[in-house]
Short mmCIF file of C-alpha atoms in Angstrom, two decimals:
data_model
loop_
_atom_site.label_atom_id
_atom_site.label_comp_id
_atom_site.label_asym_id
_atom_site.label_seq_id
_atom_site.Cartn_x
_atom_site.Cartn_y
_atom_site.Cartn_z
CA UNK A 1 30.96 -33.33 16.19
CA UNK A 2 31.26 -30.97 13.56
CA UNK A 3 27.57 -30.31 12.32
CA UNK A 4 26.89 -29.48 16.30
CA UNK A 5 29.50 -26.93 16.50
CA UNK A 6 28.50 -25.56 13.65
CA UNK A 7 24.87 -25.08 14.46
CA UNK A 8 25.99 -23.81 17.83
CA UNK A 9 27.95 -21.09 15.96
CA UNK A 10 25.07 -20.45 13.57
CA UNK A 11 22.88 -19.38 16.80
CA UNK A 12 25.55 -17.69 18.23
CA UNK A 13 25.92 -15.61 15.26
CA UNK A 14 22.26 -15.39 14.75
CA UNK A 15 21.47 -14.06 17.90
CA UNK A 16 24.29 -12.02 18.13
CA UNK A 17 22.83 -10.23 14.29
CA UNK A 18 19.47 -9.88 15.93
CA UNK A 19 20.70 -7.95 18.75
CA UNK A 20 22.58 -5.47 16.40
CA UNK A 21 19.37 -4.86 14.67
CA UNK A 22 17.09 -4.69 17.66
CA UNK A 23 19.47 -1.78 19.53
CA UNK A 24 19.03 0.21 16.66
CA UNK A 25 14.98 0.04 15.95
CA UNK A 26 13.34 3.12 16.53
CA UNK A 27 16.42 5.48 15.35
CA UNK A 28 14.30 7.30 12.66
CA UNK A 29 16.15 6.91 9.21
CA UNK A 30 16.04 9.48 6.06
CA UNK A 31 14.52 7.18 3.77
CA UNK A 32 11.22 6.65 6.16
CA UNK A 33 11.05 10.08 6.88
CA UNK A 34 8.53 11.18 3.75
CA UNK A 35 5.96 7.99 4.54
CA UNK A 36 6.33 8.85 8.26
CA UNK A 37 5.07 12.63 7.86
CA UNK A 38 2.49 11.86 5.39
CA UNK A 39 1.08 8.91 7.76
CA UNK A 40 1.23 11.64 10.60
CA UNK A 41 -0.75 14.46 8.65
CA UNK A 42 -3.33 11.72 7.19
CA UNK A 43 -3.99 10.11 10.89
CA UNK A 44 -4.49 13.78 11.98
CA UNK A 45 -7.24 14.25 9.28
CA UNK A 46 -8.68 11.07 10.60
CA UNK A 47 -8.90 11.75 14.05
CA UNK A 48 -10.33 14.87 13.21
CA UNK A 49 -13.60 13.80 12.01
CA UNK A 50 -16.02 12.96 14.51
CA UNK A 51 -18.65 11.60 12.31
CA UNK A 52 -18.46 7.89 10.11
CA UNK A 53 -16.38 8.65 6.90
CA UNK A 54 -15.12 6.63 3.97
CA UNK A 55 -11.25 5.88 4.53
CA UNK A 56 -9.02 4.77 1.40
CA UNK A 57 -6.84 2.51 1.95
CA UNK A 58 -3.74 1.14 -0.40
CA UNK A 59 -0.46 2.04 -1.57
CA UNK A 60 0.17 5.35 -3.94
CA UNK A 61 -1.75 4.10 -6.83
CA UNK A 62 -4.49 5.74 -4.69
CA UNK A 63 -2.85 8.35 -2.99
CA UNK A 64 -2.23 9.72 -6.88
CA UNK A 65 -5.60 8.36 -8.07
CA UNK A 66 -8.59 9.23 -5.78
CA UNK A 67 -10.06 12.46 -6.17
CA UNK A 68 -11.44 12.54 -1.96
CA UNK A 69 -13.23 15.43 -2.93
CA UNK A 70 -15.42 14.08 -5.95
CA UNK A 71 -16.10 11.03 -3.62
CA UNK A 72 -16.89 12.82 -0.39
CA UNK A 73 -19.72 15.10 -2.98
CA UNK A 74 -20.69 11.73 -4.55
CA UNK A 75 -21.05 10.03 -1.32
CA UNK A 76 -21.93 12.96 1.56
CA UNK A 77 -19.61 11.88 3.27
CA UNK A 78 -16.46 12.37 4.50
CA UNK A 79 -13.27 11.18 3.02
CA UNK A 80 -9.76 10.19 3.70
CA UNK A 81 -7.04 8.93 1.76
CA UNK A 82 -5.25 6.77 4.03
CA UNK A 83 -3.29 5.41 1.27
CA UNK A 84 0.75 6.09 1.12
CA UNK A 85 3.18 3.44 -0.43
CA UNK A 86 2.67 -0.22 -1.81
CA UNK A 87 6.20 -0.84 -0.55
CA UNK A 88 5.26 -1.10 3.06
CA UNK A 89 3.37 -4.22 2.15
CA UNK A 90 -0.20 -5.87 3.01
CA UNK A 91 -0.02 -6.80 6.40
CA UNK A 92 1.82 -3.17 7.63
CA UNK A 93 -1.41 -1.24 5.38
CA UNK A 94 -3.87 -3.12 6.67
CA UNK A 95 -2.23 -3.02 10.46
CA UNK A 96 -2.26 0.95 10.35
CA UNK A 97 -5.49 1.04 8.58
CA UNK A 98 -6.92 -0.72 11.79
CA UNK A 99 -5.79 2.21 13.60
CA UNK A 100 -8.15 4.94 12.67
CA UNK A 101 -11.27 3.13 11.36
CA UNK A 102 -14.12 3.80 13.56
CA UNK A 103 -17.77 2.04 13.67
CA UNK A 104 -19.84 3.34 10.93
CA UNK A 105 -16.71 3.49 8.78
CA UNK A 106 -16.62 2.43 5.19
CA UNK A 107 -13.35 1.49 4.43
CA UNK A 108 -12.37 1.39 0.09
CA UNK A 109 -9.19 -0.79 -0.80
CA UNK A 110 -8.45 -0.25 -4.43
CA UNK A 111 -5.21 -2.50 -3.62
CA UNK A 112 -2.08 -2.74 -5.68
CA UNK A 113 -2.26 -6.37 -7.58
CA UNK A 114 0.82 -7.34 -5.95
CA UNK A 115 -0.62 -7.51 -3.00
CA UNK A 116 -3.05 -10.39 -3.69
CA UNK A 117 0.36 -12.09 -4.75
CA UNK A 118 2.04 -11.41 -0.74
CA UNK A 119 3.87 -14.29 0.27
CA UNK A 120 5.67 -13.05 3.28
CA UNK A 121 8.74 -11.90 2.16
CA UNK A 122 9.81 -8.28 3.69
CA UNK A 123 10.35 -5.47 1.10
CA UNK A 124 13.17 -3.38 1.66
CA UNK A 125 10.59 -0.55 2.58
CA UNK A 126 8.51 -2.34 5.19
CA UNK A 127 12.10 -3.01 6.91
CA UNK A 128 13.33 0.39 7.01
CA UNK A 129 10.10 1.38 8.44
CA UNK A 130 9.35 -0.67 10.97
CA UNK A 131 12.49 -0.81 12.32
CA UNK A 132 12.46 2.63 12.27
CA UNK A 133 9.25 4.09 12.95
CA UNK A 134 6.95 1.70 14.39
CA UNK A 135 8.25 -1.74 16.15
CA UNK A 136 5.33 -2.44 16.90
CA UNK A 137 3.83 -3.64 14.09
CA UNK A 138 7.04 -6.29 14.17
CA UNK A 139 5.24 -8.23 16.62
CA UNK A 140 1.79 -8.70 14.82
CA UNK A 141 3.61 -10.69 12.39
CA UNK A 142 4.09 -14.15 11.85
CA UNK A 143 7.28 -16.37 13.41
CA UNK A 144 8.47 -16.98 9.44
CA UNK A 145 8.01 -13.54 8.12
CA UNK A 146 9.63 -12.01 11.17
CA UNK A 147 12.15 -14.35 10.67
CA UNK A 148 12.28 -13.22 6.44
CA UNK A 149 12.71 -9.61 7.75
CA UNK A 150 15.63 -9.90 10.10
CA UNK A 151 17.45 -12.33 7.68
CA UNK A 152 16.94 -9.09 4.69
CA UNK A 153 18.47 -6.45 6.90
CA UNK A 154 20.75 -5.30 4.61
CA UNK A 155 24.35 -3.67 6.45
CA UNK A 156 23.38 -0.49 4.36
CA UNK A 157 20.40 -0.38 6.48
CA UNK A 158 21.82 -1.28 9.68
CA UNK A 159 24.48 1.81 8.75
CA UNK A 160 21.54 3.97 8.37
CA UNK A 161 20.24 2.93 11.62
CA UNK A 162 23.25 3.45 13.89
CA UNK A 163 24.16 6.60 11.48
CA UNK A 164 20.39 8.43 12.42
CA UNK A 165 20.23 12.27 12.45
CA UNK A 166 17.81 14.42 13.77
CA UNK A 167 14.20 13.84 13.09
CA UNK A 168 13.10 16.74 10.45
CA UNK A 169 10.17 16.84 8.61
CA UNK A 170 10.80 16.82 4.70
CA UNK A 171 9.36 19.81 3.01
CA UNK A 172 10.69 19.67 -0.63
CA UNK A 173 10.09 17.40 -3.25
CA UNK A 174 7.20 15.42 -4.69
CA UNK A 175 7.05 13.29 -1.95
CA UNK A 176 5.82 15.28 1.67
CA UNK A 177 3.30 16.17 3.48
CA UNK A 178 3.64 19.43 2.07
CA UNK A 179 2.35 17.95 -1.34
CA UNK A 180 -0.80 16.61 0.55
CA UNK A 181 -3.85 17.99 0.85
CA UNK A 182 -6.87 18.07 3.35
CA UNK A 183 -8.01 15.22 2.06
CA UNK A 184 -5.14 13.03 2.26
CA UNK A 185 -4.45 12.95 -1.48
CA UNK A 186 -1.21 13.93 -3.49
CA UNK A 187 -0.85 17.36 -5.07
CA UNK A 188 1.34 19.07 -8.27
CA UNK A 189 0.82 15.70 -10.13
CA UNK A 190 -0.95 17.51 -12.93
CA UNK A 191 0.80 17.56 -16.42
CA UNK A 192 2.69 21.11 -15.46
CA UNK A 193 4.37 19.42 -12.86
CA UNK A 194 5.55 16.18 -15.02
CA UNK A 195 8.96 16.75 -16.09
CA UNK A 196 11.35 14.88 -18.71
CA UNK A 197 12.75 12.91 -15.86
CA UNK A 198 9.16 11.52 -14.93
CA UNK A 199 8.86 10.81 -18.53
CA UNK A 200 11.48 8.92 -18.45
CA UNK A 201 10.52 7.01 -15.43
CA UNK A 202 7.20 6.32 -16.76
CA UNK A 203 8.95 4.94 -20.17
CA UNK A 204 11.46 2.68 -18.60
CA UNK A 205 8.33 0.61 -17.18
CA UNK A 206 7.46 -2.78 -18.44
CA UNK A 207 4.42 -5.12 -18.17
CA UNK A 208 4.21 -6.81 -14.86
CA UNK A 209 3.38 -10.49 -14.57
CA UNK A 210 1.13 -11.00 -11.66
CA UNK A 211 -0.87 -13.11 -13.14
CA UNK A 212 1.91 -15.41 -13.67
CA UNK A 213 3.08 -14.78 -10.22
CA UNK A 214 -0.27 -15.24 -8.47
CA UNK A 215 -1.15 -18.44 -6.08
CA UNK A 216 -3.92 -19.01 -4.76
CA UNK A 217 -2.29 -20.19 -1.51
CA UNK A 218 -0.40 -17.38 -0.95
CA UNK A 219 -0.65 -15.56 2.48
CA UNK A 220 -2.09 -12.04 1.18
CA UNK A 221 -5.49 -14.37 1.15
CA UNK A 222 -5.23 -14.76 5.43
CA UNK A 223 -4.70 -11.12 6.00
CA UNK A 224 -7.12 -10.23 3.55
CA UNK A 225 -10.08 -12.43 5.14
CA UNK A 226 -8.93 -11.64 8.27
CA UNK A 227 -8.94 -8.16 7.95
CA UNK A 228 -12.48 -8.24 6.37
CA UNK A 229 -13.54 -10.16 9.40
CA UNK A 230 -12.68 -7.85 11.56
CA UNK A 231 -14.57 -4.87 9.76
CA UNK A 232 -17.25 -6.82 10.21
CA UNK A 233 -16.99 -7.39 13.84
CA UNK A 234 -16.42 -4.06 14.42
CA UNK A 235 -19.63 -2.45 12.23
CA UNK A 236 -17.36 -1.19 9.37
CA UNK A 237 -17.67 -2.27 5.80
CA UNK A 238 -15.11 -3.15 3.66
CA UNK A 239 -15.21 -2.65 0.52
CA UNK A 240 -12.67 -3.77 -2.71
CA UNK A 241 -12.39 -2.40 -5.47
CA UNK A 242 -9.61 -2.32 -8.53
CA UNK A 243 -6.60 -0.41 -8.46
CA UNK A 244 -5.62 2.47 -10.92
CA UNK A 245 -2.91 0.39 -13.13
CA UNK A 246 -1.26 1.26 -16.98
CA UNK A 247 -2.92 -0.65 -19.81
CA UNK A 248 -0.69 -3.18 -21.71
CA UNK A 249 -1.52 -5.14 -24.66
CA UNK A 250 -0.13 -8.60 -22.88
CA UNK A 251 -2.91 -7.81 -20.11
CA UNK A 252 -5.69 -8.98 -22.77
CA UNK A 253 -3.88 -11.03 -24.88
CA UNK A 254 -1.48 -13.33 -22.09
CA UNK A 255 -3.80 -16.29 -20.98
CA UNK A 256 -2.67 -16.34 -17.41
CA UNK A 257 -2.80 -12.43 -17.23
CA UNK A 258 -5.97 -12.48 -18.46
CA UNK A 259 -6.77 -14.76 -16.08
CA UNK A 260 -6.13 -13.00 -13.45
CA UNK A 261 -7.73 -9.42 -13.81
CA UNK A 262 -11.21 -11.48 -15.00
CA UNK A 263 -11.00 -13.39 -12.10
CA UNK A 264 -9.41 -11.94 -9.53
CA UNK A 265 -12.67 -9.83 -8.23
CA UNK A 266 -14.66 -13.33 -8.32
CA UNK A 267 -12.05 -14.93 -6.42
CA UNK A 268 -12.27 -12.14 -3.71
CA UNK A 269 -15.95 -12.39 -3.66
CA UNK A 270 -15.99 -16.33 -3.49
CA UNK A 271 -13.77 -15.83 -0.32
CA UNK A 272 -16.74 -13.63 1.39
CA UNK A 273 -15.78 -10.57 0.32
CA UNK A 274 -16.98 -6.93 -1.25
CA UNK A 275 -15.74 -6.37 -4.43
CA UNK A 276 -17.40 -3.33 -6.78
CA UNK A 277 -15.62 -2.72 -10.35
CA UNK A 278 -13.81 -4.69 -12.56
CA UNK A 279 -9.71 -3.99 -13.00
CA UNK A 280 -10.27 -3.59 -16.74
CA UNK A 281 -11.83 -0.46 -16.41
CA UNK A 282 -9.18 1.01 -14.49
CA UNK A 283 -6.32 0.44 -16.77
CA UNK A 284 -6.12 3.61 -18.06
CA UNK A 285 -3.37 4.98 -21.24
CA UNK A 286 -0.07 5.74 -20.84
CA UNK A 287 -0.86 9.57 -21.17
CA UNK A 288 -2.59 9.67 -18.02
CA UNK A 289 -0.24 8.65 -15.86
CA UNK A 290 2.65 10.67 -13.96
CA UNK A 291 5.87 9.15 -13.12
CA UNK A 292 5.16 5.64 -12.55
CA UNK A 293 2.50 2.41 -14.08
CA UNK A 294 0.44 3.27 -11.16
CA UNK A 295 0.87 7.17 -10.43
CA UNK A 296 -1.84 8.94 -12.30
CA UNK A 297 -2.02 12.65 -13.31
CA UNK A 298 -4.85 14.25 -11.74
CA UNK A 299 -6.86 14.07 -14.88
CA UNK A 300 -6.31 10.63 -14.84
CA UNK A 301 -7.31 10.77 -11.08
CA UNK A 302 -10.41 12.57 -12.13
CA UNK A 303 -11.09 9.95 -14.43
CA UNK A 304 -10.53 6.99 -12.40
CA UNK A 305 -12.56 8.55 -9.23
CA UNK A 306 -15.40 8.96 -11.58
CA UNK A 307 -15.30 5.45 -12.56
CA UNK A 308 -15.56 4.84 -9.13
CA UNK A 309 -18.93 6.79 -8.79
CA UNK A 310 -20.62 5.07 -11.53
CA UNK A 311 -19.87 1.37 -9.95
CA UNK A 312 -21.10 2.39 -6.49
CA UNK A 313 -24.01 3.77 -8.22
CA UNK A 314 -24.55 0.96 -10.47
CA UNK A 315 -23.93 -1.34 -7.51
CA UNK A 316 -26.39 0.52 -5.54
CA UNK A 317 -29.18 -0.10 -8.20
#
């Protein structure tokens, strides 16, 4: 009898919790504003192109790391950098990309390596953004992913949702549409904008352990294979490439880390995907990074973009 009462009480409380969450959904939060504004600007850029285009899809490593004009000149096609924030996680980033891709397009995905380890657990940013800006995306997730999202909503996030203010566009700071150019690339990431605070942020990073965390059965591969199949069905060429990543010695010396970076492209190809480039060629020295181990300076961005162009030229021969 005790367990029955406990179970019934748990169900009632959980339903109450769900109701509290759902009643504040679609209320815009200040923390999601810059991402919303940037996506709106990039979507308008993409929708105004009336011919076949190249679309870059990833998190902020590509937001900072791609010179779309260089790519456009090299490919002789319009290029849209549709990358925003890796914290939104793989399911949402792919979901969002499908909305602007059209027949004949080429989509290039320089994904952050964390995305290959996506296991269904929602991040703070994903929870915040979907519940405040794009609730329809919630229904595209599996039941378990939905459960994790609901379970991990914090009291602070609920407070922010109910205490929302006017939807006001971001106009200052590093992140926002005011610092996005006509291709969708980040502006103001040259060395003259690299403050002491940004340098300190960069200094505080440590080497990641994506190799040790890698799981060949991760949910990420289900999403990536589905997206790849969707692209084929819609006559869209889907190409994966390495993302920008700051170089650490452990990526070369640690056995599991080295295995991961030497084999991630081979794994993708084996699963039927097109992958161009090698991760080590996209790992750059610290001085080429702006405020994070993923965010290149404008000089680093040009170097990465030239690497992409060279890899594509070699692949096409």
